[in-house]
Amino acid sequence: MNARVPNLSRRQFVIGSAATGAGLAIGLEFSFAMNAAQAAAPAAAAAAPEIGAWVVIRPDDTVSVRVVRSEMGQGTITGLAQLVAEELECDWSKVTYEYPTPGESVKRKRIWGDFSTGGSRGIRTSHEYVRKGGAAARMMLLQAAATQWGVPVSELSVQKSVVTHAASKRKTTYGKLAEVAAKLPVPTDIKLKDPKDWTIIGKPLKRLDTRDKVSGKQVYGIDLKLPGMLIAAIKQSPVFGGKVKSFDASKAAAMPGVKKVVQVGDNAVAVVASTFWQAKVAADTLVIEWDEGSHGKVSSAGIAKVLEEGLSAPQAFVGNQAGDIKSALSSAASKVEAVYAYPYQNHAPMEPMNATARYTADKCEVWVPTQDGEASFAATLAASGLPADKCEVYKINLGGGFGRRGAFQDYTTQAVLIAKQMPGTPVKLIWTREEDMTQGRYHPVMQCKLVGSFDADKNLTGIHMRLSGQSILAAVRPQIVEQEKGRDPNVFQGVIAGDGEHGFGYTMPNLLIDHAMRNPHVPPGFWRGVNINQNAIFFECFMDELAEAAGKDSVAFRRQFLGKHPRNLAVLNAVAERIQWDKPAAAGVFRGVAQMRAFGSFVAAACELSVKDGNKVKVHRIVAATDPGYAVNPAQIERQVSGSFVYGLSALFMQECTVKDGRIEQTNFDNYNSMRIAQMPKVETIIIQGGGPVWGGIGEPTICVAAPAVLNALYRATGKRLRSVPLKNHGFTLV
Amino acid sequence: MVRLNVNGKTHNVDVDPATPLLWVIREQLGLTGTKYGCGVAQCGACTVHMDGAALRSCVMPCAAATGKKINTIESLAKDGKLTKVQQAWIDHEVPQCGYCQTGMIMAVTALLKEKPKPTDADIDAAITNICRCGTFQEVRAAVHAAAKA
Ligand code: FES
Ligand code: FES
């Protein structure tokens, strides 16, 4: 069958192709799944009995948990394995993991569900079915023991992979039962453990993937070695949307090690050589004439103008509305008004984009560090022109992702397009840091005008928040925007009404939040925290401006609007209490707070900072509270929280991608800086487990409260409202 | 031919002498624990030891390393026994994605050789590696732990 169906979304496509019969007969033993170490030699992955879809058990009692979300540092492998192991009742010290491949998933009708690893979804959207996978395996193993001993299952107990029949004093282990259990039907009527009985979930267990990371043994995509492999370096159109008009490769082709110079799609040229360095040096000599298209003159100033116009444009999409903002504003005794702005930013994961492909007429294989194996698979199909049963993608752990490596598979497509021009030869495409910086899918630009109204007694009567700027969904998921009649619902992340997964939690008498969509040609993308980063800055800084105008304390002012959202209030109170908000800070030290609900979790931050020489900012301490409902691995949560502040404060102080002549000006870490250890504040994480039906995420939520808490403290320290990012543009540095 | 001493072994490598040491280590010698992050001496992912001192190998032409002793992350553990820095990294669960960590460990190892009991200020001055996952809080704790071990 030919599974290529144009004009369908990736997800529809993958489901559709499974449903139309790409499935093969599935035996019980599989060797398709693998971990990173096995990635280079898939055939080496040992066959072993799988007990249901999620668990593989070897005779030595080793339990391999299937993990379909991608590990990019956030600890998802360990967290997901904890969920499975909890229900399986296995010996944690013998747990390892393996990645099923997207091709296998297609064959098995997406038995493992969604591969996509973004939106802090790893645990929060799969906790139920992976726990059920663990429970099902336990039930099958117990059934196998019961049958073997001729006793009812109810008389058996299990602990750490050891099954016991107390009455007859018999014991056996999962490893011995696996072969038989694998042949039993997978139960569907499954009852999960009560959280109070958890012994693995909720424990600060060590990550499963640390050891190889300290010895240099961990294989990242960029490290992959295949027999006969060549390396490619690439030059892509510096102006987004531009195309290759012509190129002169005569010099490059004659350089040492160079095997071939190829055009890649319509917008790039690659040099394929024996080594990366040879390919890179040769690529630097390419003379490429670009057709820059219509965007060759676009600049940051021009983009800012377009957004500025949107701040007062008559047409805007409504995201959140309450009461009657018009009359609140027109009858106001006084008003506060402010305009904020957020720039383009690059993800800049430490491992530059890369992918390896091997193409023949019957098979296209790709090895790629990806946040979404299914998206990589779809890109492989499209670029190779081969059907699903002739394609495979092997996921490799990522040297950071932050949103760059999920929805966007440009590097995967390129690797396949290059390999296709050299059939049979594996080609590893590595982007230079310069390509990575200038070919991003950037955090979108946004401006925001806020107006707050007060009555004569200084009571807040309303807020109008007008966003003007770029829609990620319009570029990446246009079908959603189409369904919404042109509106991007995601742009209101954090400032939407109701009790969704994001929300500031404030109940305002009169409120209007609307968006004038302005889409420059620079491609936008999901960047750790996505739209909530700028929205939290805009709203939480403006809340401080309003509190000041009302003559109220920042925390007390917020509290009066949080009555209907006690968990937003609880995290705010937690940080206020820990930082002793009610007591004065030390001399020269200033505080700020912010709170939000993001990706299902309730988060707040309170910081303490001081300012030297008027512009050198030292952030001494950030207290962060997070309530994800359930804390699967508290040690890992702490690390993600403090890490998110490095990402968030780097963005706040240092990072902006500017546009000149249609292209991004920043090329490397020397002009797109990132925090170092000297600038690291002390981070104290408070974990609150509020329970409830919704599990919150961890990787992204806290990032959004770092910047507004710091900005609010900076105002107290300097008397300046800094309303645009990054702060280096205001002469402030983080020390 | 460029003559290099890496991890105690001498290699005669057929390579353009201008090739950065980083890429010779990764490609000709196949030691991929040393990482490429920026290529312009900004991030420290490529940190190795040259005669015991930390060096960002991405900007050094390999020919300039002739006659020097180069050590990479792969040479730290002897017979599978981790160094106290590596062990502290495990105990404190420093790595997130881990990509920057081999360079970080090499930089810290060199610092501890020079200053066995570094202060926070010593750490701030010597360790300027970029970690986009933001592991600095654990890095600092692990450096102090390794110094005490
Ligand atoms: S790769 Fe050498 S310092 Fe970044
Ligand atoms: S651990 Fe990921 S960049 Fe440092």
Coordinates of C-alpha atoms and ligand atoms in Angstrom, one line a residue, chain B residues 22 35-46 56 58, ligand 1:
Chain B
L22 CA 38.0 18.8 18.5
K35 CA 31.3 17.5 22.1
Y36 CA 30.8 20.2 19.5
G37 CA 28.6 23.0 20.8
C38 CA 29.7 26.3 19.1
G39 CA 33.1 26.0 17.5
V40 CA 34.1 29.4 18.7
A41 CA 35.4 28.8 22.2
Q42 CA 32.1 30.0 23.8
C43 CA 30.4 27.0 25.3
G44 CA 33.1 24.6 26.6
A45 CA 31.4 21.5 25.3
C46 CA 34.7 20.6 23.6
R56 CA 38.6 24.4 24.4
C58 CA 37.3 23.6 18.9
Ligands
FES1 S1 32.5 23.8 20.9 FE1 34.4 24.5 21.7 S2 33.8 26.0 23.1 FE2 31.9 25.4 22.2

